[in-house]
CSV table of C-alpha atoms in Angstrom, one decimal:
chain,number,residue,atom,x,y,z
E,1,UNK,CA,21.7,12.6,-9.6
E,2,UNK,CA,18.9,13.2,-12.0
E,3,UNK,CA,15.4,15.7,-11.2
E,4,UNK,CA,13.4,12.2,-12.0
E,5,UNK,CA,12.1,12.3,-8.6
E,6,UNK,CA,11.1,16.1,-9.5
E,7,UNK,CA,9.5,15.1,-12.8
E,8,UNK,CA,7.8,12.7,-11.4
E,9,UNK,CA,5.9,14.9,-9.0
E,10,UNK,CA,5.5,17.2,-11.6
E,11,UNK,CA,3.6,14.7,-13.6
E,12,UNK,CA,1.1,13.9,-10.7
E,13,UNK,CA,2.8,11.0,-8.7
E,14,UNK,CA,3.0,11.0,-5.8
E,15,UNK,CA,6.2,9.5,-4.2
E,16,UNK,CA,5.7,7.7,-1.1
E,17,UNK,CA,8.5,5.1,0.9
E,18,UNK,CA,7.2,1.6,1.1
E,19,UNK,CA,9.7,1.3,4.4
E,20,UNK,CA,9.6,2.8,8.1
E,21,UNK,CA,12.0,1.7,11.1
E,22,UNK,CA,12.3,3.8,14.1
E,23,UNK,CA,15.8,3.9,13.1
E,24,UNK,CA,14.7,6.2,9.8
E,25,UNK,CA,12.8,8.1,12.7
E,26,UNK,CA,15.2,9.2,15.0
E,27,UNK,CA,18.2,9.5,12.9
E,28,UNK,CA,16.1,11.9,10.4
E,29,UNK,CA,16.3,9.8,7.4
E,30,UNK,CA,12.8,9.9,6.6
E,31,UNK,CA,12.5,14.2,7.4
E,32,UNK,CA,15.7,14.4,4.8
E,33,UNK,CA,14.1,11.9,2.2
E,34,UNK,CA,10.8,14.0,2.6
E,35,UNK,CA,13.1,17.8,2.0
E,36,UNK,CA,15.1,16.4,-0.4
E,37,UNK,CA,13.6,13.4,-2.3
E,38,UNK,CA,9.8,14.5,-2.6
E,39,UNK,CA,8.7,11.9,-0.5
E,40,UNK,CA,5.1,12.8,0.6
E,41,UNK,CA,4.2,9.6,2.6
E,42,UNK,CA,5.1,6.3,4.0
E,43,UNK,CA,3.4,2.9,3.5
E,44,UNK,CA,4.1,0.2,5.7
E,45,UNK,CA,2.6,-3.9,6.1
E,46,UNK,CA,3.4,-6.4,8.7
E,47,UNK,CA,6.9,-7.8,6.9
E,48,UNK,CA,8.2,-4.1,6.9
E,49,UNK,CA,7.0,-4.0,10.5
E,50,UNK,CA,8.9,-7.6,11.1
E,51,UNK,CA,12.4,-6.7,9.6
E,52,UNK,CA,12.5,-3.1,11.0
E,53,UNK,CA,11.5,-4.7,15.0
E,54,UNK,CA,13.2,-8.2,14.7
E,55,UNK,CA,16.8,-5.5,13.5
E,56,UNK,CA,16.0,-4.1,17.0
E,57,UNK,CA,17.5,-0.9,16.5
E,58,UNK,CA,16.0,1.9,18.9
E,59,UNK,CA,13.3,-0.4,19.9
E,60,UNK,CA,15.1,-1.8,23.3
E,61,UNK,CA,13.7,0.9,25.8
E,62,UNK,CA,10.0,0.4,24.9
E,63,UNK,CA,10.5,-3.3,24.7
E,64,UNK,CA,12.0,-3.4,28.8
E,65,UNK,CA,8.9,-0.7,29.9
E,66,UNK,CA,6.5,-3.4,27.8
E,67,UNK,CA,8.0,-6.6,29.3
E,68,UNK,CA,8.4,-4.7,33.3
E,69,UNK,CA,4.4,-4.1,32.6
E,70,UNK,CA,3.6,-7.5,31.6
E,71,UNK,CA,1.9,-6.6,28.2
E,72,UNK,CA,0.6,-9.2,26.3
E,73,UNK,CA,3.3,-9.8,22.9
E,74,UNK,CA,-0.3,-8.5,20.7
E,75,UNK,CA,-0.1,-5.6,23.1
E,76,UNK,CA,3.4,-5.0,22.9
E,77,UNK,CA,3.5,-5.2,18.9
E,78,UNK,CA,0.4,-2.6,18.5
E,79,UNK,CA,2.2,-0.1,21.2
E,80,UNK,CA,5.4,-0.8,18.9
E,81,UNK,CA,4.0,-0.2,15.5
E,82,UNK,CA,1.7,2.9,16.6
E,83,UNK,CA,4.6,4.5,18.3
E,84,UNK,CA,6.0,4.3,14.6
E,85,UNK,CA,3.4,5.7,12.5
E,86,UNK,CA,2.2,8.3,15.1
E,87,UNK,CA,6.4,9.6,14.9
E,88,UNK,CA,6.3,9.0,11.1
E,89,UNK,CA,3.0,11.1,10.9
E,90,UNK,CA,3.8,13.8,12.9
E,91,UNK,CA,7.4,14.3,10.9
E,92,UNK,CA,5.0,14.2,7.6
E,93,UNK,CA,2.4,16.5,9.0
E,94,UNK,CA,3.5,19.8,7.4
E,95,UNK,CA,3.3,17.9,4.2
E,96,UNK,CA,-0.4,16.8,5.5
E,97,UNK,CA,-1.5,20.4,5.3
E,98,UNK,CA,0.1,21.4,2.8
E,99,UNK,CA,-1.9,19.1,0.4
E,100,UNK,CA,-5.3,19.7,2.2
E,101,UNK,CA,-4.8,16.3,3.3
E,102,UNK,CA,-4.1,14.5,0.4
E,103,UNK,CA,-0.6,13.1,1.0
E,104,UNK,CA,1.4,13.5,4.1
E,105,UNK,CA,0.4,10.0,5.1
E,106,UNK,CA,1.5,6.9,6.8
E,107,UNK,CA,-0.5,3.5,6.6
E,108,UNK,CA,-0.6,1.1,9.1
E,109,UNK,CA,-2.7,-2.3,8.3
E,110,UNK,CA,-4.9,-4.5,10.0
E,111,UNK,CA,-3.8,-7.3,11.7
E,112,UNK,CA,-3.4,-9.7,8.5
E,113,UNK,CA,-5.3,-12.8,10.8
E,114,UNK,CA,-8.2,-10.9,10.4
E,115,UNK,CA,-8.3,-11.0,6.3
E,116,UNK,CA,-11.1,-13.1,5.8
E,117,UNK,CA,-13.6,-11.8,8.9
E,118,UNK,CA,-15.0,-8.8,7.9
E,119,UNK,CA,-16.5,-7.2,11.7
E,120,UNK,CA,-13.0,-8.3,13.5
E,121,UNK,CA,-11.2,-5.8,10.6
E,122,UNK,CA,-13.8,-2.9,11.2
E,123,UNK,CA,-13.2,-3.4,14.9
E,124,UNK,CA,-9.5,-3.4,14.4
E,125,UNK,CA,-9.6,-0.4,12.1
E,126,UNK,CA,-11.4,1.6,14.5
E,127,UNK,CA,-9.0,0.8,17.1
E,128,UNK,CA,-6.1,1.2,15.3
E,129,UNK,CA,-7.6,5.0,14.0
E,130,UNK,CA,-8.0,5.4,17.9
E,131,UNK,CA,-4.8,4.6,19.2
E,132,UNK,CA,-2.5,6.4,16.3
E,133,UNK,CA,-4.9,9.5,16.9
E,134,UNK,CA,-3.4,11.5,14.1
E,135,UNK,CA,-5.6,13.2,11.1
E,136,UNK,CA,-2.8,11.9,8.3
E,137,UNK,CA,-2.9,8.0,9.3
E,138,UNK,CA,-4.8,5.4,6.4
E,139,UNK,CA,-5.5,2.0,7.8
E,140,UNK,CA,-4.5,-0.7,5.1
E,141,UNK,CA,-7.4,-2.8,5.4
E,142,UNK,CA,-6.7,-5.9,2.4
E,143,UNK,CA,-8.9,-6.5,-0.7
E,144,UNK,CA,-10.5,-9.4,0.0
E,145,UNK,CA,-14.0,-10.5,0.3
E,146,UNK,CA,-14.4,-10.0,3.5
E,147,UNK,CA,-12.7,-6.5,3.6
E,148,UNK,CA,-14.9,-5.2,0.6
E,149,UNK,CA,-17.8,-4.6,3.5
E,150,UNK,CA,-15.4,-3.7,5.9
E,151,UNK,CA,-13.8,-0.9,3.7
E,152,UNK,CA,-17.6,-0.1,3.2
E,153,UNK,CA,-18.2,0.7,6.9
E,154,UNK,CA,-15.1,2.1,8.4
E,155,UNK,CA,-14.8,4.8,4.9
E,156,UNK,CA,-18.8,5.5,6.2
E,157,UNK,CA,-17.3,6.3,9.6
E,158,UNK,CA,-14.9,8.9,8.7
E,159,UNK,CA,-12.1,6.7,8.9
E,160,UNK,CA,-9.3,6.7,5.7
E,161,UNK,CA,-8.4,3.7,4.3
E,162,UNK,CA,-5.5,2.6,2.4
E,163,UNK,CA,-6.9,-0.9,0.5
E,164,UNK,CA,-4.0,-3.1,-0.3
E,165,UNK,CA,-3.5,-6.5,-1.8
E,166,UNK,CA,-5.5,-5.4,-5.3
E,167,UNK,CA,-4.2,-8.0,-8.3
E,168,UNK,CA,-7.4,-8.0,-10.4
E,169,UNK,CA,-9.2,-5.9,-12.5
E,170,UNK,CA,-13.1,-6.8,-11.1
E,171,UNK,CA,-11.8,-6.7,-7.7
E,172,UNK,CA,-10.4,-3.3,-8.2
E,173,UNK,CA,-13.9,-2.2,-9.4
E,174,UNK,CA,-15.6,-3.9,-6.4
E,175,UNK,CA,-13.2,-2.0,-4.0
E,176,UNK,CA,-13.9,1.2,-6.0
E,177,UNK,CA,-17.6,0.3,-5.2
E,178,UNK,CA,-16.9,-0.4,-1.5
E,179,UNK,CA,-15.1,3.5,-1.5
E,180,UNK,CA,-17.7,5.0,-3.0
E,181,UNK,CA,-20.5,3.1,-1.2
E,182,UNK,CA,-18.7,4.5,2.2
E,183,UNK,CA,-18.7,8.2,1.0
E,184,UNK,CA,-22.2,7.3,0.5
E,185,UNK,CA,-22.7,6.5,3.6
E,186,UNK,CA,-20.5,9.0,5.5
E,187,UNK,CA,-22.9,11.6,3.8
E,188,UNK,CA,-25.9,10.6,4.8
E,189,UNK,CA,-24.6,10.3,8.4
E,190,UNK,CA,-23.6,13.9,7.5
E,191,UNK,CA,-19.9,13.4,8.2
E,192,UNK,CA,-18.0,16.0,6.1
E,193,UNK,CA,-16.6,13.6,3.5
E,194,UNK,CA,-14.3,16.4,2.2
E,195,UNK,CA,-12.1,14.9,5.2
E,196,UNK,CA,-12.4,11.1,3.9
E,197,UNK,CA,-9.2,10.2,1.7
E,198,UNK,CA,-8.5,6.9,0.3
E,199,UNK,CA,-6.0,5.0,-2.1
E,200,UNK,CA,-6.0,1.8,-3.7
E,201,UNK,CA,-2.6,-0.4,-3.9
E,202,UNK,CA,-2.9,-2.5,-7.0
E,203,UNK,CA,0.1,-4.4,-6.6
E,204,UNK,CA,2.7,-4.9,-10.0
E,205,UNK,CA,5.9,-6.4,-9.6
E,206,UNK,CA,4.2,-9.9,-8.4
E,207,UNK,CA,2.3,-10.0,-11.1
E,208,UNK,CA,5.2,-10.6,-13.2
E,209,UNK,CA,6.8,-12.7,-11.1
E,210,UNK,CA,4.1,-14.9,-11.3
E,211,UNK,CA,3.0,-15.2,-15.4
E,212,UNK,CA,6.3,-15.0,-16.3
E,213,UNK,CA,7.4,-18.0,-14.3
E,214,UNK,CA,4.1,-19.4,-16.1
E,215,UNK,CA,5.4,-18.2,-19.4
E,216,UNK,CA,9.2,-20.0,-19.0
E,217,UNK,CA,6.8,-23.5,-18.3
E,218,UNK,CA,5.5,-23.0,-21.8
E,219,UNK,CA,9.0,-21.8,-23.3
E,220,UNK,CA,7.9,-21.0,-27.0
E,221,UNK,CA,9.2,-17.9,-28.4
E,222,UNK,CA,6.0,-16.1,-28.1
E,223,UNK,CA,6.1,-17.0,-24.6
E,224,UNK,CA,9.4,-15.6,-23.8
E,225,UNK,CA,8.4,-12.4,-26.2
E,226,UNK,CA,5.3,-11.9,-23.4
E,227,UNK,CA,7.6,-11.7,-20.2
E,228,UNK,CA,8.2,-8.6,-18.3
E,229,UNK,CA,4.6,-7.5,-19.8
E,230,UNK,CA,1.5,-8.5,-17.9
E,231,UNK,CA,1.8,-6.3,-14.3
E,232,UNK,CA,2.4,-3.2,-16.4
E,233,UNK,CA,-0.7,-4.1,-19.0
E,234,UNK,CA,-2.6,-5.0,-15.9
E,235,UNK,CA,-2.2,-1.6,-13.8
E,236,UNK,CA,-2.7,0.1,-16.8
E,237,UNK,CA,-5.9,-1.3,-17.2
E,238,UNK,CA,-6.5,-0.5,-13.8
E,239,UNK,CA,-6.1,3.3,-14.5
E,240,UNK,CA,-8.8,2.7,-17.5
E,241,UNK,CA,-11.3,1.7,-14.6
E,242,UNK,CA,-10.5,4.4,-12.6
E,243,UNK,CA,-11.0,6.7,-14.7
E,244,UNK,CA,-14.6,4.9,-15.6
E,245,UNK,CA,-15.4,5.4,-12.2
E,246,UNK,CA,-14.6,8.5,-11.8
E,247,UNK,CA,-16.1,10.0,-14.7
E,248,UNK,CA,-19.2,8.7,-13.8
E,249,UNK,CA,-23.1,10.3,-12.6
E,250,UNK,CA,-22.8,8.4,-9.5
E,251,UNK,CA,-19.1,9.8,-8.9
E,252,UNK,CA,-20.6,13.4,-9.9
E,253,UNK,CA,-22.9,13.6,-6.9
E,254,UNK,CA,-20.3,13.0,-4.2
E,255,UNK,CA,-17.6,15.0,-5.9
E,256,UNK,CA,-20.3,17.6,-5.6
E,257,UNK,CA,-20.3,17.5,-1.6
E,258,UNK,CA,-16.1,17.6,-2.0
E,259,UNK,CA,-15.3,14.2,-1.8
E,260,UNK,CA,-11.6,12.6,-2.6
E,261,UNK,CA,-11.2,10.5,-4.9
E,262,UNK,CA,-9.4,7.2,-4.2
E,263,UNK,CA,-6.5,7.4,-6.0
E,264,UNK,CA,-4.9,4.2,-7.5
E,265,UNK,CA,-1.4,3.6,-5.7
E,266,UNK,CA,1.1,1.3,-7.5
E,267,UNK,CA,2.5,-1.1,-5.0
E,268,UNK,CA,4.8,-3.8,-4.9
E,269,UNK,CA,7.3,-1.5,-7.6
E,270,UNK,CA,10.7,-3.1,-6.4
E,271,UNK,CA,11.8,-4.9,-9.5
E,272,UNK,CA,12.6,-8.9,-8.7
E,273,UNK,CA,14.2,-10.2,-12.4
E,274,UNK,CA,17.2,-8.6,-12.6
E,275,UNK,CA,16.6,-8.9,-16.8
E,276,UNK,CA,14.2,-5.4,-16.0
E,277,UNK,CA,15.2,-1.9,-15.8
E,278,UNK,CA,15.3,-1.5,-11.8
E,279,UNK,CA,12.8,1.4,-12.4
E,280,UNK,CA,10.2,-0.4,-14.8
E,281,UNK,CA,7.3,-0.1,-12.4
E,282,UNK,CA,7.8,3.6,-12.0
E,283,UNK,CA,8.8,5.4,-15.1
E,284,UNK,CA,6.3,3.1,-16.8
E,285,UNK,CA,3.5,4.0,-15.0
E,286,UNK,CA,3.1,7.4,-14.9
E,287,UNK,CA,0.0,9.5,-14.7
E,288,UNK,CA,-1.6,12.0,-12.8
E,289,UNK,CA,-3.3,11.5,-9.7
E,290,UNK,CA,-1.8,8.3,-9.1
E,291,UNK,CA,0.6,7.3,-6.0
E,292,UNK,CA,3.9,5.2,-6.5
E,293,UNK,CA,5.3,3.4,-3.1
E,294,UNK,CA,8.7,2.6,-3.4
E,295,UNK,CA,11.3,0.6,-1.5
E,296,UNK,CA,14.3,3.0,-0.7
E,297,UNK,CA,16.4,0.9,-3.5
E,298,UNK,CA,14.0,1.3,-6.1
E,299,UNK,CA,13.3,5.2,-4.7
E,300,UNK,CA,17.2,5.8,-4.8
E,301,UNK,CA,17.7,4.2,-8.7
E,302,UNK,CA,14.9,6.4,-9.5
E,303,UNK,CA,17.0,9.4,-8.8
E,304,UNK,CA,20.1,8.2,-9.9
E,305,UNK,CA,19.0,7.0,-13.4
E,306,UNK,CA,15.0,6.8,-13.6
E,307,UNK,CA,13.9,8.4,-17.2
E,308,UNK,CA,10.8,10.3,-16.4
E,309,UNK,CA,9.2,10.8,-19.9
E,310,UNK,CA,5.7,11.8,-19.6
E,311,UNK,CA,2.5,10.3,-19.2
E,312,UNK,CA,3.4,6.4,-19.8
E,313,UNK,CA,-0.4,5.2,-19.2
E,314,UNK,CA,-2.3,7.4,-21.7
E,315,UNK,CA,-2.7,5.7,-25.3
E,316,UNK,CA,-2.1,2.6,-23.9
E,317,UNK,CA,-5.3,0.6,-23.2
E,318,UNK,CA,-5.7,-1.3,-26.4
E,319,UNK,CA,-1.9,-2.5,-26.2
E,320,UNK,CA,-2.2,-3.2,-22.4
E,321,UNK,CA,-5.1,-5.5,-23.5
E,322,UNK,CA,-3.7,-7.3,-26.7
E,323,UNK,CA,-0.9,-8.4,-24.1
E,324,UNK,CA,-3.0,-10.1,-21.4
E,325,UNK,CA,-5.2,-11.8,-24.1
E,326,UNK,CA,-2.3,-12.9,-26.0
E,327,UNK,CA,-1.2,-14.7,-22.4
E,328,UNK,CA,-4.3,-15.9,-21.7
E,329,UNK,CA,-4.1,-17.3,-25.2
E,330,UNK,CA,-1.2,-19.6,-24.1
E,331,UNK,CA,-3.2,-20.9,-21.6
E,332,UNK,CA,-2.3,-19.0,-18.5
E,333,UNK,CA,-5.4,-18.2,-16.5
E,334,UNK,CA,-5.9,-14.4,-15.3
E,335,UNK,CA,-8.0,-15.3,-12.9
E,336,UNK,CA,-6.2,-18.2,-11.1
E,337,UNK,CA,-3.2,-16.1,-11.4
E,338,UNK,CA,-4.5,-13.3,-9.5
E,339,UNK,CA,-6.3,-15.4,-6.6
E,340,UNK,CA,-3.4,-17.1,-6.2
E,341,UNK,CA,-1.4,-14.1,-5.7
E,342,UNK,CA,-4.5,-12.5,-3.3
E,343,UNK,CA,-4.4,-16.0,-1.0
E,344,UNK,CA,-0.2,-15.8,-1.3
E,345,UNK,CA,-0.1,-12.3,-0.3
E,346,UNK,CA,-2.2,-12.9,2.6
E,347,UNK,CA,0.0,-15.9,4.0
E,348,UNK,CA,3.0,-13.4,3.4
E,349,UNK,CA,1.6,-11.2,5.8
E,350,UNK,CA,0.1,-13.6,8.1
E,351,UNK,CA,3.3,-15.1,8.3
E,352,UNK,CA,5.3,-12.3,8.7
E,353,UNK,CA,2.9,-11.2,11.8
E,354,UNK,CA,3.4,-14.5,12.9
E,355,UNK,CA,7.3,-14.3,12.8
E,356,UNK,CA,6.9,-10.7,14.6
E,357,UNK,CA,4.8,-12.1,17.5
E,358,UNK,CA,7.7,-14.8,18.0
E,359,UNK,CA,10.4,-12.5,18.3
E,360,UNK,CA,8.6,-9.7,20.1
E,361,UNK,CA,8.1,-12.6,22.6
E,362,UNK,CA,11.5,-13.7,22.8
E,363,UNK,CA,12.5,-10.2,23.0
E,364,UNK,CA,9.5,-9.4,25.9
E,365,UNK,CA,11.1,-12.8,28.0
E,366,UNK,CA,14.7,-11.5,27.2
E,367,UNK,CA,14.2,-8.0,28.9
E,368,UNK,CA,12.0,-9.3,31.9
E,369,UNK,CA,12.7,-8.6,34.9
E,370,UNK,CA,13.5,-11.0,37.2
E,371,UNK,CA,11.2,-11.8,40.2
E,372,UNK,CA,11.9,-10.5,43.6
């Protein structure tokens, strides 16, 4: 095993698991991934939720006391899932205070149905802040139109956020907006907004997955010569922003009542071509102040084999930008190609919720007990 997990930290990531399972709970995965593999916080989304509850393990005893009470299955799955992250925080809690609240963190997102209605996700945020009830929880709350105001008004409440589903360059500035817009608004409800924490997960490996399959359809050889290059170009480009934003006047005046700033989390970092080191989206994008979610595969090559060499961002803005114009050049559309990904990723999730209703309600009828 390599110290690339150590280096990596070092350098200003920082490593969170993109998995949780009560399973990883109980059995003290996650405390020994957190002592021995720097992990410093968990990320989780409705399809992690679905695989880890539809595998069943440890979830059998809650699901009988659900079903002898008669929950509802929307009931059941929210008394599931904040059971999880309330465990998960509590194990990551001493990492929590370490970091004056920085990392030692475990997200847990809206419910996915409510992407496109913007007072049913602040509703759902404040619920779900309530029933976790634990300082070091963010509620993922997705990028979309309707979530800019949302993020707006629950960040003004004191709640953190985690903002997920960010492909594109102007929405990443307009959720940046909606952070700092909250802050705004926390202070002038005089909340202490020292306690406010945010991060935004620009998601990567899709990005890829997407232009290069666009990039095979045009099949010249400076087609082929351009894949495996557009996510990394484009999260670069997202660090540029961030640090706009955050070297600006209007940044200056909350940093001077201690706010946090939201710090741009690289998401989606399993690699899906096989042609690409399995540790692209993470040796590649290194730079302080920046958080890298991993799946335990791509967390575990990262050890074994990951080449941590520095700051991989810095110097390479202009490059980052030659690439995506020289695929727009081809005629593959940025902008359709990140929508598309935005509505995609929102089905994903939708239907992964969907899928976890269906089986919690099998598993609810299952366990019943019977009448009489």
């Amino acid at each position: 095993m390599t110290d690339a997990l150590k280096r990596l930290s070092d350098e200003g990531v920082a490593i969170w698991l993109d998995d949780l399972s009560r399973k990883r709970i109980t059995s003290g995965n996650l405390a020994e991934l957190i002592d021995q593999q720097h992990v410093v916080g968990v990320t989780t989304n409705p399809s992690i939720f679905q695989k880890a509850i539809s595998h069943g393990d440890g979830y059998e005893q809650q699901l009988t006391d659900l079903a002898t009470r008669k929950v509802t299955v929307d009931e059941a799955i929210r008394m599931i899932t904040t059971a999880d992250v309330r465990d998960a925080a509590d194990i990551l809690r001493p990492v929590f205070d370490a970091t004056d609240g920085q990392d030692g963190r475990v997200s847990i997102e809206v419910d996915p149905r409510l992407a496109h209605h913007t007072d049913a996700t602040i509703a759902e945020a404040k619920q779900l802040a309530w029933l976790v009830d634990r300082p070091n929880t963010l509620i993922k709350i997705p990028a979309t139109k309707a979530g800019l105001p949302a993020i707006t008004e629950v960040i003004g409440r004191g709640i953190s956020v985690n903002v997920t589903l960010i492909f594109s360059l102007e929405r990443y500035r307009e959720v940046m907006d909606a952070y700092l817009a909250g802050l705004e608004k926390a202070k002038s409800a005089g909340l202490d907004i020292s306690k406010i924490h945010s991060v935004a997960s620009f998601f990567v490996s899709r990005v890829d997955s997407e232009i290069d399959k666009q990039l095979d359809a045009v099949g010249t050889d400076e087609a082929k010569a351009l894949k495996g290059k557009a996510a990394l170009a484009n999260a670069r480009l997202a660090y540029e922003a961030y640090e706009e934003v955050f070297s600006s006047d209007r940044w200056a005046a909350l940093d001077k009542a201690q706010a946090n700033r939201q710090r741009p989390l690289w998401a989606s970092t399993g690699v899906k071509d096989p042609a690409y080191k399995d540790t692209l989206y993470v040796v590649d994008l290194v730079a302080p102040g920046t958080v890298n979610t991993m799946p335990e595969a791509t967390l575990e090559a990262t050890a074994d084999h990951g080449e941590v060499t520095g700051n991989t961002i810095a110097g390479t803005y202009a490059q980052a930008r030659a690439e995506l114009d020289a695929v727009a050049k081809l005629g593959i559309s940025y902008d359709d190609v990140v929508q598309l990904l935005e509505d995609e990723g929102v089905e994903k999730f939708e239907a992964s919720w969907i899928d976890l209703l269906n089986s919690t309600e099998a598993e609810l009828k299952r366990l019943a007990p019977s009448e009489g």
